[in-house]
C-alpha angles and dihedrals in degrees: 000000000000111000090241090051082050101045096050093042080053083050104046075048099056090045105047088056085045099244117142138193092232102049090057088232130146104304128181113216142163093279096052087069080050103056089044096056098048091055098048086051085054095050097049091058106264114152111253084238088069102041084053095057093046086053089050091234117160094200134031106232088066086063096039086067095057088054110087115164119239121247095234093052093060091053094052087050094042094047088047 
């Protein structure tokens, strides 16, 4: 899928669910697939080294940033 097919399908969207740029409410973008795939790699197991180089990151801390730890999973860990 070419990136412009992909950006105006994100802003009907956006529109269709009535979020805006302007308004500062809630907006799906580009980033938001990334960050989602990054984690989903992370939870399945993958070393953060090759998640790095998939993301094309150059340091870890950049990738780092994407990873955020599901609720459910500090609870499992906590209760344990």
């Amino acid at each position: 899928m070419r990136e412009d097919v992909f950006q105006r399908f994100l802003r009907r969207l956006n529109k269709k669910c009535g979020w805006s740029n302007n308004n500062r409410q809630i907006f799906i973008h580009s980033h938001v697939f990334r960050k989602y795939f990054s984690n989903t790699l992370e939870e399945n197991g993958m070393p953060h080294h090759y998640i790095r180089q998939i993301m094309g990151h150059r340091k870890d801390p950049l990738t780092r940033a994407y990873f955020t730890t599901p609720l459910e999973k500090l609870r499992e860990r906590y209760f344990k």
